[in-house]
């Protein structure tokens, strides 16, 4: 059977498939962090992949260093859930692109609960938000993260129960 699709339809289909795969990587990133699956987290990165969490009080380093740091740090927050929205995907924007790169800017909100804080409560006592900048690279294993940069814009903690005196 001969494929009679015009070339433009094949290119458009390939672009849609790439977009779905790139979007899936962003989702896998959030799930790995929320579930504390640090092996899965490492596996999302291309060789030499890096992440930068400094704007959120963290570190910058290669995927292994970041996974180790997250494993230690996220013990403070046994309940966490990334919500990643407003995903803006652009292909071929990295230097010396050969058609196999992508960038995603995506806003996030991340409610978390501190360990040991009112274990029966479902309310988060720490919430932060900002924007992720993901740089991706197509590899023999599919799309992988080349770089993740967290740009925290705000954070809020729950009230301590000590309300200010009325004036």
XYZ file of C-alpha atoms in Angstrom:
167
model
C 0.000 0.000 0.000
C 1.440 3.352 -1.005
C 1.260 6.275 1.374
C -0.567 9.039 -0.463
C -0.503 11.645 2.271
C 0.929 14.914 1.075
C 4.248 15.854 2.643
C 2.721 18.749 4.644
C 0.284 16.411 6.395
C 3.146 14.077 7.380
C 5.124 17.021 8.742
C 2.101 18.295 10.668
C 1.465 14.830 12.116
C 5.127 14.537 13.151
C 4.896 17.950 14.835
C 1.761 16.915 16.735
C 3.431 13.666 17.818
C 6.519 15.589 18.998
C 4.348 18.050 20.894
C 2.542 15.201 22.668
C 5.858 13.543 23.539
C 7.345 16.793 24.866
C 4.192 17.512 26.871
C 4.392 13.978 28.240
C 7.948 14.616 29.447
C 6.770 17.646 31.431
C 4.041 15.520 33.007
C 6.521 12.706 33.786
C 8.783 15.289 35.431
C 5.976 16.474 37.751
C 4.908 12.910 38.600
C 8.486 11.810 39.357
C 8.992 14.734 41.762
C 5.572 14.372 43.401
C 5.996 10.605 43.834
C 9.611 10.867 44.957
C 10.724 8.528 42.156
C 14.290 9.775 41.845
C 15.398 6.996 39.459
C 12.577 7.996 37.101
C 13.623 11.635 37.565
C 17.213 10.822 36.525
C 15.909 8.881 33.520
C 14.086 11.936 32.175
C 17.362 13.724 31.442
C 19.630 13.481 28.418
C 23.302 12.771 29.156
C 24.757 15.934 30.661
C 21.275 17.240 31.562
C 21.124 19.843 34.313
C 18.597 21.552 36.564
C 18.613 24.844 38.443
C 16.433 25.260 41.539
C 18.316 28.262 42.988
C 15.395 30.698 42.692
C 13.432 28.394 45.020
C 16.258 28.169 47.556
C 17.812 25.067 46.023
C 20.888 24.168 44.040
C 22.047 23.896 40.433
C 23.728 20.787 39.071
C 23.567 17.715 36.899
C 20.508 15.459 37.034
C 22.148 13.040 39.494
C 23.147 15.796 41.917
C 19.701 17.344 41.725
C 17.938 13.994 42.237
C 20.046 13.365 45.357
C 19.313 16.866 46.666
C 15.578 16.501 45.951
C 15.497 13.094 47.682
C 16.849 14.716 50.850
C 14.849 17.946 50.619
C 11.470 16.477 49.703
C 11.467 14.389 52.900
C 10.363 17.673 54.491
C 7.220 17.568 52.325
C 5.613 14.110 52.275
C 2.536 15.602 50.577
C 3.211 17.507 47.362
C 1.470 17.975 44.052
C 2.748 19.921 41.065
C 0.145 21.496 38.839
C 1.866 22.550 35.612
C -0.243 24.719 33.305
C -0.032 27.246 30.468
C 2.527 25.156 28.597
C 4.109 27.068 25.738
C 6.003 24.666 23.459
C 8.479 25.866 20.821
C 10.563 23.600 18.623
C 14.037 24.263 17.258
C 14.997 27.175 19.476
C 18.304 25.987 20.889
C 21.619 27.010 19.405
C 22.791 24.964 16.381
C 19.404 23.271 16.143
C 18.978 20.403 13.705
C 15.228 20.123 14.309
C 15.599 17.998 17.399
C 15.251 20.524 20.220
C 12.341 22.085 22.059
C 11.679 24.617 24.770
C 8.707 24.642 27.098
C 7.733 27.492 29.371
C 5.098 26.408 31.853
C 3.613 27.974 34.949
C 3.323 25.911 38.101
C 1.626 25.938 41.448
C 2.903 23.499 44.034
C 0.954 22.872 47.264
C 2.882 20.899 49.893
C 2.543 19.818 53.522
C 5.420 19.853 55.972
C 6.271 16.542 57.637
C 4.786 16.240 61.109
C 2.262 19.030 60.605
C -1.283 18.002 61.522
C -1.097 14.599 59.797
C -4.895 14.342 59.561
C -5.262 17.572 57.614
C -5.573 17.667 53.853
C -4.750 21.365 53.652
C -1.298 22.348 52.406
C 0.746 24.554 54.694
C 3.220 25.639 52.039
C 2.351 26.700 48.482
C 4.651 28.154 45.872
C 4.285 29.131 42.254
C 6.323 30.293 39.329
C 7.491 29.221 35.914
C 9.526 26.325 34.624
C 11.802 26.648 31.628
C 12.425 23.214 30.120
C 14.921 22.621 27.310
C 14.532 19.247 25.607
C 16.586 17.233 23.164
C 15.502 14.378 20.918
C 17.707 11.359 21.651
C 17.775 7.746 20.477
C 15.561 7.057 23.521
C 13.066 9.787 22.603
C 12.721 13.298 23.989
C 14.778 13.966 27.132
C 15.359 16.995 29.341
C 18.525 18.917 28.622
C 17.843 21.600 31.208
C 15.210 22.535 33.781
C 15.208 25.997 35.335
C 12.776 26.829 38.133
C 11.808 30.482 38.417
C 9.855 30.742 41.653
C 7.695 33.894 41.690
C 5.892 33.571 45.019
C 5.360 31.403 48.082
C 2.883 31.319 50.920
C 2.848 29.476 54.207
C -0.241 28.776 56.299
C -0.969 31.108 59.189
C 0.569 30.053 62.478
C -2.673 30.593 64.361
C -1.327 33.755 65.960
C -3.494 36.456 64.501
C -2.272 40.036 64.812
C -3.909 42.060 67.553
C -6.877 44.180 66.432
C -6.213 47.893 66.351
